[in-house]
Short mmCIF file of C-alpha atoms in Angstrom, two decimals:
data_model
loop_
_atom_site.label_atom_id
_atom_site.label_comp_id
_atom_site.label_asym_id
_atom_site.label_seq_id
_atom_site.Cartn_x
_atom_site.Cartn_y
_atom_site.Cartn_z
CA MET G 275 60.38 128.19 97.05
CA HIS G 276 59.90 127.44 100.19
CA ARG G 277 61.56 124.13 101.51
CA ASP G 278 58.02 122.51 102.73
CA THR G 279 56.20 118.89 103.80
CA ARG G 280 53.13 118.42 101.87
CA ARG G 281 50.73 115.22 102.08
CA MET G 282 50.68 113.41 98.55
CA THR G 283 48.29 110.77 97.84
CA LEU G 284 49.42 108.32 95.65
CA THR G 285 46.71 105.38 94.51
CA TYR G 286 47.67 100.99 93.39
CA GLN G 287 45.24 98.80 92.35
CA GLY G 288 42.98 99.96 94.49
CA GLU G 289 44.89 101.22 97.43
CA THR G 290 45.39 104.02 98.79
CA ILE G 291 48.60 105.67 101.01
CA THR G 292 49.41 109.20 102.49
CA PHE G 293 52.37 109.97 103.63
CA GLY G 294 54.49 113.67 104.05
CA MET G 295 56.39 114.54 101.21
CA PRO G 296 59.72 117.43 101.35
CA GLY G 297 60.54 119.31 98.79
CA TRP G 298 61.21 122.58 97.59
CA TYR G 299 56.90 124.34 96.75
CA CYS G 300 56.33 126.96 95.65
CA ASP G 301 54.29 130.22 97.68
CA THR G 302 52.77 131.19 93.98
CA SER G 303 51.87 128.04 92.10
CA GLU G 304 52.08 124.18 92.69
CA ALA G 305 54.86 123.99 90.99
CA SER G 306 57.97 121.79 93.49
CA ILE G 307 60.86 120.40 93.37
CA HIS G 308 62.06 117.57 95.00
CA SER G 309 65.90 116.07 95.93
CA GLY G 310 66.74 112.71 95.61
CA GLN G 311 66.63 112.22 98.65
CA ASP G 312 63.20 113.35 99.05
CA MET G 313 62.01 111.11 95.90
CA LYS G 314 63.00 107.91 97.87
CA VAL G 315 60.56 108.84 99.85
CA SER G 316 58.18 108.61 97.60
CA ASP G 317 59.48 105.42 96.26
CA ARG G 318 59.50 104.16 100.16
CA MET G 319 55.91 104.70 99.63
CA LEU G 320 55.29 103.14 96.79
CA ASN G 321 56.66 100.35 97.28
CA LEU G 322 54.58 100.30 100.38
CA LEU G 323 51.27 100.56 98.97
CA LYS G 324 52.68 98.11 95.85
CA ALA G 325 53.45 95.45 98.59
CA ARG G 326 49.72 96.00 100.37
CA ALA G 327 47.99 95.91 97.06
CA GLU G 328 49.67 92.36 95.80
CA GLY G 329 50.00 90.86 99.49
CA LEU G 330 53.97 90.99 99.29
CA LEU G 331 55.47 91.28 102.54
CA GLN G 332 56.30 94.82 103.93
CA PRO G 333 59.60 95.95 105.08
CA GLU G 334 58.67 95.54 109.17
CA GLU G 335 57.62 92.88 108.78
CA ILE G 336 60.70 91.67 106.76
CA ARG G 337 63.12 92.84 110.02
CA ARG G 338 60.77 91.12 111.76
CA ILE G 339 61.05 87.20 110.70
CA ARG G 340 64.84 87.33 109.44
CA LYS G 341 65.84 88.76 113.57
CA ARG G 342 63.49 86.17 114.70
CA LEU G 343 65.41 84.40 112.40
CA GLY G 344 68.62 85.06 114.09
CA LEU G 345 70.08 86.84 110.79
CA THR G 346 72.11 89.01 109.72
CA GLN G 347 70.20 91.27 106.79
CA ALA G 348 73.26 90.12 104.85
CA ASP G 349 73.51 86.43 105.59
CA ALA G 350 69.50 86.25 104.88
CA GLY G 351 70.28 87.70 101.80
CA VAL G 352 72.45 84.59 101.06
CA LEU G 353 70.78 81.96 102.80
CA ILE G 354 67.20 82.79 101.59
CA GLY G 355 67.95 84.79 98.76
CA GLY G 356 68.57 88.86 96.83
CA GLY G 357 72.72 89.04 97.33
CA LYS G 358 74.21 90.70 100.72
CA ARG G 359 72.83 93.17 100.29
CA ALA G 360 70.06 92.51 99.81
CA PHE G 361 68.12 92.40 103.08
CA GLN G 362 68.42 95.75 103.46
CA LYS G 363 66.93 97.55 100.81
CA TYR G 364 63.85 95.00 101.77
CA GLU G 365 63.59 96.73 104.54
CA THR G 366 64.27 99.98 104.24
CA GLY G 367 61.50 99.38 101.41
CA ASP G 368 64.05 100.65 98.55
CA LEU G 369 63.43 97.41 96.94
CA LEU G 370 59.94 95.08 96.41
CA PRO G 371 61.25 91.73 98.43
CA SER G 372 59.64 89.17 95.48
CA ARG G 373 56.78 86.54 95.52
CA ALA G 374 60.06 84.45 96.53
CA ILE G 375 60.90 85.95 98.64
CA SER G 376 57.90 86.42 100.91
CA SER G 377 56.77 83.25 100.26
CA ALA G 378 59.86 81.97 101.65
CA LEU G 379 59.89 84.02 104.24
CA MET G 380 56.42 83.59 105.50
CA LEU G 381 57.30 79.47 105.09
CA LEU G 382 60.22 80.52 108.12
CA ASP G 383 58.34 82.60 110.07
CA HIS G 384 55.05 80.04 110.77
CA ASP G 385 58.47 76.81 110.30
CA PRO G 386 61.97 78.43 111.20
CA GLU G 387 63.78 75.00 111.67
CA ALA G 388 62.41 75.18 108.41
CA LEU G 389 65.95 77.47 108.05
CA ALA G 390 68.55 74.67 108.81
CA VAL G 391 67.93 72.80 105.51
CA LEU G 392 68.41 76.15 102.95
CA ARG G 393 70.88 76.39 105.64
CA ARG G 394 72.50 72.81 104.76
CA VAL G 395 71.82 73.30 100.70
CA HIS G 396 73.83 76.59 101.45
CA ARG G 397 77.15 73.98 102.55
CA ASP G 398 76.66 70.90 100.58
CA SER G 399 76.13 73.53 97.90
CA GLY G 400 80.10 75.18 97.91
CA ALA G 401 77.37 78.12 97.37
CA LYS G 402 80.05 81.58 96.73
CA GLY G 403 78.65 84.31 99.87
CA SER G 404 79.57 83.57 103.52
CA VAL G 405 77.11 82.85 106.95
CA THR G 406 78.37 84.58 109.74
CA SER G 407 81.14 82.51 112.27
CA THR G 408 78.07 82.75 114.50
CA SER G 409 75.25 82.23 112.27
CA ALA G 410 77.42 79.34 110.58
CA GLN G 411 77.99 77.61 113.81
CA ARG G 412 73.98 76.48 113.47
CA LEU G 413 74.67 74.38 110.64
#
């Protein structure tokens, strides 16, 4: 066996994606071995494919919107939902965002001023999870 990257194609609900899949490949058969790190590649590609097929935001769109709103990943997770580490996972493709998260981000992308509503609700509810001082100043 030798270390290589081979083309792999995944299909989900009529959508297809082809990518390079790293792993250990046999020279004489189709056998292969994939580490946990190798499997992250296919997991991320499957999440990307599902996002496309289901009309959810893709990782680069999530990152773009979060940055446009001036939020850290942790602040976005607290204010928009999912928890402090959720946006890190959404933006790497490790976690598929829910329909609700995608919808909220699309609305905030269309109307960034609406973020003030989420900040007010968060502040008034005494919700757990802190928003950084830079973000809190914009309340």
